[in-house]
mmCIF file of C-alpha atoms in Angstrom:
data_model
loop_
_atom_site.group_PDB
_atom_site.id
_atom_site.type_symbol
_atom_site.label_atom_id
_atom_site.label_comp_id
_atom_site.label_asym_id
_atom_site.label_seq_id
_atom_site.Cartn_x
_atom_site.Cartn_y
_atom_site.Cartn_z
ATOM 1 C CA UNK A 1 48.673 120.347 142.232
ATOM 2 C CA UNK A 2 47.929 117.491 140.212
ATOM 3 C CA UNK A 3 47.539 113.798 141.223
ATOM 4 C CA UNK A 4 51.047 112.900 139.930
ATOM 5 C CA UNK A 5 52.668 115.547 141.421
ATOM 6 C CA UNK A 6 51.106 114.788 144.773
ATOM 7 C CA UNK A 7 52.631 111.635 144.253
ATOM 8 C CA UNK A 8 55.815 112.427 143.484
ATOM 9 C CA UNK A 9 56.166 114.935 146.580
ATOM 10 C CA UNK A 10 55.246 111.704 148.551
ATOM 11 C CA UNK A 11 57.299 109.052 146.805
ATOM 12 C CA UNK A 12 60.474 108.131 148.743
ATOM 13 C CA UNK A 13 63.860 108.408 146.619
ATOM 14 C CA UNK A 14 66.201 105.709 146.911
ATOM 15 C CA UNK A 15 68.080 107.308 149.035
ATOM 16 C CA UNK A 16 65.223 108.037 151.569
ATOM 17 C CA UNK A 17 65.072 104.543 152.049
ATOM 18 C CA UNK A 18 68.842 103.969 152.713
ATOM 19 C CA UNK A 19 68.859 106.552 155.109
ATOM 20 C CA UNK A 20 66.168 105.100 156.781
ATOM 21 C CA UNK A 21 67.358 102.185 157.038
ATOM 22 C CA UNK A 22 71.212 102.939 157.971
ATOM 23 C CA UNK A 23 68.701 105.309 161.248
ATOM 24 C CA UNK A 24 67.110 102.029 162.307
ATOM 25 C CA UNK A 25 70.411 99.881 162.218
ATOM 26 C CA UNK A 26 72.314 102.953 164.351
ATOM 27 C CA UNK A 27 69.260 102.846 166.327
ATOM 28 C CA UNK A 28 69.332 98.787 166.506
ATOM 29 C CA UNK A 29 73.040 99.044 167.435
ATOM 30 C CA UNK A 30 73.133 101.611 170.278
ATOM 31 C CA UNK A 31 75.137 100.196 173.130
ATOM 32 C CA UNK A 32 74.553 101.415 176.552
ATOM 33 C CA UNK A 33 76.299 100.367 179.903
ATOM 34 C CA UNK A 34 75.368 100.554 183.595
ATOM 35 C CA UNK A 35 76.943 99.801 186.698
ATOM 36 C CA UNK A 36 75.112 97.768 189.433
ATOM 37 C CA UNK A 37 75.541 96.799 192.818
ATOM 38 C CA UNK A 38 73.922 94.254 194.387
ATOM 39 C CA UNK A 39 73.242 92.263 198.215
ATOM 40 C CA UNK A 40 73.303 88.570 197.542
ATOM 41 C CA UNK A 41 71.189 86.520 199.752
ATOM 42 C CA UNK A 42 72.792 84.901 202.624
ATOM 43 C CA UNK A 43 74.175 81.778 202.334
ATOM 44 C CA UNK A 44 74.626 80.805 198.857
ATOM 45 C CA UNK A 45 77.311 78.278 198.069
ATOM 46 C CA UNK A 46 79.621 78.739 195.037
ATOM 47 C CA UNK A 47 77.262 76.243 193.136
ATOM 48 C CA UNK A 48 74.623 78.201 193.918
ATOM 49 C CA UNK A 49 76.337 81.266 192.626
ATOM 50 C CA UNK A 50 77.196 79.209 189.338
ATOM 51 C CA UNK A 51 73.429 78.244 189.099
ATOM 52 C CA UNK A 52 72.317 81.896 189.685
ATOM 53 C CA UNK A 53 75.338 82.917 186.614
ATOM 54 C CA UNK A 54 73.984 80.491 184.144
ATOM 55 C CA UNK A 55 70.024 81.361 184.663
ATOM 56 C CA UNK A 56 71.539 85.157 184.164
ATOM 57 C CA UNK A 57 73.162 84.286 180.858
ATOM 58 C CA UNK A 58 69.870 82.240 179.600
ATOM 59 C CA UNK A 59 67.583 85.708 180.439
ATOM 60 C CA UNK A 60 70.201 87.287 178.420
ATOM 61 C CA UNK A 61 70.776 85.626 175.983
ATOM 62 C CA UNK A 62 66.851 84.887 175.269
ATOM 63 C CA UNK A 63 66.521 88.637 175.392
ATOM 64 C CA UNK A 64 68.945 89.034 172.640
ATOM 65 C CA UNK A 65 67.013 86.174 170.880
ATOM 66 C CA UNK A 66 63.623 88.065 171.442
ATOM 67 C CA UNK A 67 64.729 91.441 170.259
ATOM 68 C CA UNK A 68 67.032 90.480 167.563
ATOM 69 C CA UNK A 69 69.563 92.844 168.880
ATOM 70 C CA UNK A 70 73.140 92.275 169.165
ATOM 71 C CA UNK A 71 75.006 90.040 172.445
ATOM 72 C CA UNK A 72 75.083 91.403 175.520
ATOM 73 C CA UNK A 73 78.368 92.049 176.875
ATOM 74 C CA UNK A 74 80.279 92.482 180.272
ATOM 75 C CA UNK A 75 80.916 90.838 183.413
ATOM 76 C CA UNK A 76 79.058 89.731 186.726
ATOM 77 C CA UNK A 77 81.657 89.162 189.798
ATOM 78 C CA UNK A 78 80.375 87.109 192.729
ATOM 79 C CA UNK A 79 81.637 87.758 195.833
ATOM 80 C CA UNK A 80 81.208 86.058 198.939
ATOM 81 C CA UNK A 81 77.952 87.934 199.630
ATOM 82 C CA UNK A 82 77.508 90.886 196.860
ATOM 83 C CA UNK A 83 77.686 91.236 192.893
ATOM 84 C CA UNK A 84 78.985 93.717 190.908
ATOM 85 C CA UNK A 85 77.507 94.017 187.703
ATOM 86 C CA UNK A 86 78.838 95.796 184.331
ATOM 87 C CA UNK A 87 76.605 95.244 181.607
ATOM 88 C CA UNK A 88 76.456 96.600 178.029
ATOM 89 C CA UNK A 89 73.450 95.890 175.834
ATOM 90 C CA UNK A 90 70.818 98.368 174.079
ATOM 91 C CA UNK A 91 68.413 100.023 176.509
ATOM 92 C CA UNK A 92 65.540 97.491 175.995
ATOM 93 C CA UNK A 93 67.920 94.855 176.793
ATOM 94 C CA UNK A 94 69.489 96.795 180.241
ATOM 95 C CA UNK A 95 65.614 97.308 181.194
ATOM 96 C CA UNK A 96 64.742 93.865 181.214
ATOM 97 C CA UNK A 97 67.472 92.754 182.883
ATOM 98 C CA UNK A 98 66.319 95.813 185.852
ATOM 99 C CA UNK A 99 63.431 94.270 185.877
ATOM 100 C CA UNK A 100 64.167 90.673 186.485
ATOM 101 C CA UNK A 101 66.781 91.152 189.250
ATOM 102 C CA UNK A 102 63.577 92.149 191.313
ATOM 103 C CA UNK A 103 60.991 90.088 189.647
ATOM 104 C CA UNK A 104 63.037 86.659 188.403
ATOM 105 C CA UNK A 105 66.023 86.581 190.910
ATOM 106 C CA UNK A 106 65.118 86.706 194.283
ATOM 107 C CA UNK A 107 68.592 85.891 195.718
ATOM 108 C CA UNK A 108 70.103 89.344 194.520
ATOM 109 C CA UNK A 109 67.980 90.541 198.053
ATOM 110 C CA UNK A 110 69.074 94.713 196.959
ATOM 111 C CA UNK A 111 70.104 95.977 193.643
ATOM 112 C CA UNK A 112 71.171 99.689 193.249
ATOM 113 C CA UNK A 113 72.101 101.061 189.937
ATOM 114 C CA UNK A 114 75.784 103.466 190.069
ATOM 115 C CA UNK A 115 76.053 104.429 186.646
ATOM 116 C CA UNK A 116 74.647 104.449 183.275
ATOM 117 C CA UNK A 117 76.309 105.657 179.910
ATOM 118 C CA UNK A 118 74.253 105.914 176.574
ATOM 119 C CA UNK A 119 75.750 105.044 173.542
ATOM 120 C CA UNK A 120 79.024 104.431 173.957
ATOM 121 C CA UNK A 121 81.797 104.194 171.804
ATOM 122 C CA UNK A 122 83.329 100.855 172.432
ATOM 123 C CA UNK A 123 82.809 98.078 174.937
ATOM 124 C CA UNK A 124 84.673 97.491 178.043
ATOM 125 C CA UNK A 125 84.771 93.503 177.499
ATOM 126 C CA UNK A 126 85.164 92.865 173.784
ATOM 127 C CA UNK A 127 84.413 88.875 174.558
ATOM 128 C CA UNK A 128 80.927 88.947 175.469
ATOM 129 C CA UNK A 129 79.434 88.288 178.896
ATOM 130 C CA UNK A 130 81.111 86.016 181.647
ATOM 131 C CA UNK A 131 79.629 85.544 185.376
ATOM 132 C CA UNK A 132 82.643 84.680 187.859
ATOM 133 C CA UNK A 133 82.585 83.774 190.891
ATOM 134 C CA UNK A 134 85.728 85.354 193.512
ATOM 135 C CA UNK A 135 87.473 83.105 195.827
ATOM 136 C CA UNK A 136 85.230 83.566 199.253
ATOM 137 C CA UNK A 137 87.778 85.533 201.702
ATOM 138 C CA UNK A 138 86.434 86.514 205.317
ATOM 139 C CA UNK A 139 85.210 90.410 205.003
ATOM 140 C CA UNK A 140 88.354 92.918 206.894
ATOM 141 C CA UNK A 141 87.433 95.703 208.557
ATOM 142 C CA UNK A 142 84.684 98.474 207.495
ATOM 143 C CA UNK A 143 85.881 100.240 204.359
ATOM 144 C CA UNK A 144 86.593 103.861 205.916
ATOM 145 C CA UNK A 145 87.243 107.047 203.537
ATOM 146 C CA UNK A 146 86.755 110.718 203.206
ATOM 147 C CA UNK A 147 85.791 110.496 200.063
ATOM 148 C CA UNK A 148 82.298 111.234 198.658
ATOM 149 C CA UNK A 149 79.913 107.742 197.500
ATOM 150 C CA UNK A 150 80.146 109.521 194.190
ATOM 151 C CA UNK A 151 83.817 109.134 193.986
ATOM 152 C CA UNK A 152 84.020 105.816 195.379
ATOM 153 C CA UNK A 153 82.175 104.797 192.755
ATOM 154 C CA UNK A 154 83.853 106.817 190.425
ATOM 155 C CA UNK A 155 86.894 104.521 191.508
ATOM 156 C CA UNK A 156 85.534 101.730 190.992
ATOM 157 C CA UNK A 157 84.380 102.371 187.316
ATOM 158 C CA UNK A 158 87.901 102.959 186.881
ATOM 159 C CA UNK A 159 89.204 99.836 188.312
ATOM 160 C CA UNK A 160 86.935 97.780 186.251
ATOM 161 C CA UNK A 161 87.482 99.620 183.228
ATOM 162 C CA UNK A 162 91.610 98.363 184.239
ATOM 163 C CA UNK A 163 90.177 94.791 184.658
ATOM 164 C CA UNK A 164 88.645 94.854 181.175
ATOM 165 C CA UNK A 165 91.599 95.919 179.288
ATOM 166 C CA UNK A 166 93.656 93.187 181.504
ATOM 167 C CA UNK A 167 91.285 90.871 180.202
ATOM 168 C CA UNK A 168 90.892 91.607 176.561
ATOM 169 C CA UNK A 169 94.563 91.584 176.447
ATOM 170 C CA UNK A 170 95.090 88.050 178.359
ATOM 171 C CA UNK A 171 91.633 85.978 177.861
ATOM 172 C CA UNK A 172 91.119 84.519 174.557
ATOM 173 C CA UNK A 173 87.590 84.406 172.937
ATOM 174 C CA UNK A 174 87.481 80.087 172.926
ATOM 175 C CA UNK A 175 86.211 79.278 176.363
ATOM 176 C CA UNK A 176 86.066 82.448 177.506
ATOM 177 C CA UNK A 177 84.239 82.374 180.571
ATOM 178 C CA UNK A 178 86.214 79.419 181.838
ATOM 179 C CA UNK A 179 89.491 80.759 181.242
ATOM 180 C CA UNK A 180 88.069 84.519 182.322
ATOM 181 C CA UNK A 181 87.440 82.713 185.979
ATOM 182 C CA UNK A 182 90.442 81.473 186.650
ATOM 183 C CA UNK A 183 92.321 84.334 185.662
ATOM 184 C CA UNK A 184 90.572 86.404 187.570
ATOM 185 C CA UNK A 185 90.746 83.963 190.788
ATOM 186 C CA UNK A 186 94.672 85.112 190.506
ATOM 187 C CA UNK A 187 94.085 87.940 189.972
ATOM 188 C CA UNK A 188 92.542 89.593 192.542
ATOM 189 C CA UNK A 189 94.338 92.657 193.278
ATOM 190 C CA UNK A 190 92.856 94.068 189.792
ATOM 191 C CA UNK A 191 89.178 93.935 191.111
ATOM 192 C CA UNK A 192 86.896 96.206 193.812
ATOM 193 C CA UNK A 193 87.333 94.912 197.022
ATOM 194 C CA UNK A 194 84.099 93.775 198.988
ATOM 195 C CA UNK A 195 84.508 95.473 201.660
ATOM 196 C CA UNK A 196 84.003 98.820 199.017
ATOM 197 C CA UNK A 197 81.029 97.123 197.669
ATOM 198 C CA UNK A 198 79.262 96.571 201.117
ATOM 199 C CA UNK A 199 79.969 100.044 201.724
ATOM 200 C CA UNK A 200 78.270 101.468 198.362
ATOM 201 C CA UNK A 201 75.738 99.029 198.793
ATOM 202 C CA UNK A 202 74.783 100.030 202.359
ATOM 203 C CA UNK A 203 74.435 103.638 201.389
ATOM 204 C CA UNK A 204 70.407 104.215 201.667
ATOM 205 C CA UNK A 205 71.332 107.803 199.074
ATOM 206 C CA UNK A 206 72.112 105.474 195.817
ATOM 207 C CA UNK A 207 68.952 104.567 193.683
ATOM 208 C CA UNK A 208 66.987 101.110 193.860
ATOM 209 C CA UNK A 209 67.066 99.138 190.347
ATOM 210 C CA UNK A 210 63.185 98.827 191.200
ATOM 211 C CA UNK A 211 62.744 102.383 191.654
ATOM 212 C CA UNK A 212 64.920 103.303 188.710
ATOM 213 C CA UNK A 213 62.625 101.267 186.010
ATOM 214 C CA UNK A 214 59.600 103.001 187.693
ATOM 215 C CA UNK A 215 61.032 106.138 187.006
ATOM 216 C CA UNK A 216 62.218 105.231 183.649
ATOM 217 C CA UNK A 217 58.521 103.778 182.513
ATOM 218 C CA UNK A 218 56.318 105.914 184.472
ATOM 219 C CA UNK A 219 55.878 109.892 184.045
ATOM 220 C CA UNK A 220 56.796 112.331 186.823
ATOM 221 C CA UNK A 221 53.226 113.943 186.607
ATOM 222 C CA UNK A 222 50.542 113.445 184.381
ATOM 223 C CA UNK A 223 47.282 116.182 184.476
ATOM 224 C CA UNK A 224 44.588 114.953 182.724
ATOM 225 C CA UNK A 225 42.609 117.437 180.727
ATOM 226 C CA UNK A 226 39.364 117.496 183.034
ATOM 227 C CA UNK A 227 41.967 118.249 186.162
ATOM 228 C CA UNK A 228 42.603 121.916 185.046
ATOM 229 C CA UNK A 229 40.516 124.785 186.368
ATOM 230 C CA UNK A 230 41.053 127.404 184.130
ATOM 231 C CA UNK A 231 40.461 130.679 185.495
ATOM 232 C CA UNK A 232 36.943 132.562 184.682
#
């Protein structure tokens, strides 16, 4: 083979490069969600709550910044002493958020993770992200079923993916996390209860957000070369 042909069996067409490039913007664009439920720390105040929302939407939104990736989406419901968070972001934007409920926000005191979806379709909240704090109410009695904790969470997937389409249909985008708040403060009937989410959250079976990242950035085994004993 001669120089130029080497070259030209080397030389990217046109085409090549659009390709490539329409891979990295799919890539770029991949929206994931997951689920979370969290313990809040005892006795924060509704300002405190509102303090705790805006420091989340700074992270995010400086993560977005960082990775040049498109806005986070979803919602993060205070209750009187849990959250319940839906987010939908790419995956490097879901893992740093993991990773700062442990490290960066101390007053989420346990964070388990109940679902995650890769790429999906189309977002739940189609407004971007709002934090909202619940009116405080005095917990009832222990939630009680005979369901499984995988179909009480099942249930509650569904009941938030009801909330979002309430919302995208009655929340307009111009002050949306205002006018997303006090909707929802009427609205209560359309969201989890908390006595459901103290019940998820004080089943010991459902996976840490901390132990989840270490899976996700750590191997299950790793055998270095020297380690094996081969057989003589």
């Amino acid at each position: 083979m001669s120089l130029i042909d080497s070259y030209e069996s080397t030389r990217l067409s046109l085409l090549d490069v659009a390709m490539d490039k329409l891979r990295i913007g799919n890539k770029k664009g991949m929206v994931h969600r997951i689920f979370i439920a969290s313990k809040l720390a005892a006795g924060l105040e509704k300002k405190d709550k509102k303090t705790l929302g805006t420091s989340i939407d700074k992270f995010l939104k400086n993560c977005q910044t960082q990775l040049s990736q498109e806005a986070p989406s979803g919602v993060m419901l205070f209750y009187n002493q849990h959250a319940l968070h839906c987010l939908e972001a790419s995956q490097e934007i879901i893992m740093m958020f993991l990773k700062s409920l442990t490290d960066s926000f101390p007053n989420f005191t346990e964070n388990h993770v109940l679902s995650f979806t890769e790429n999906v379709p189309t977002r739940l909240f189609h407004h971007g992200w709002a934090d909202v704090c619940l009116p405080i109410r005095p917990l009832e009695q222990k939630h009680e079923t005979s369901d499984s904790l995988s179909q009480v969470v099942v249930n509650l997937i569904k009941q938030t993916v009801a909330l979002s389409d309430y919302v995208n249909h009655n929340v307009q985008k111009v002050n949306y996390k205002a006018r997303c708040e006090t909707l929802l403060a009427s609205q209560v009937q359309l969201i989890v209860s908390e006595e459901i989410m103290e019940f998820i959250v004080a089943d010991r079976s459902l996976l840490a957000t901390s132990t989840y990242v270490e899976k996700y950035t750590k191997p299950l085994d790793v055998v270095l070369d020297q380690e094996l004993i081969l057989a003589s």
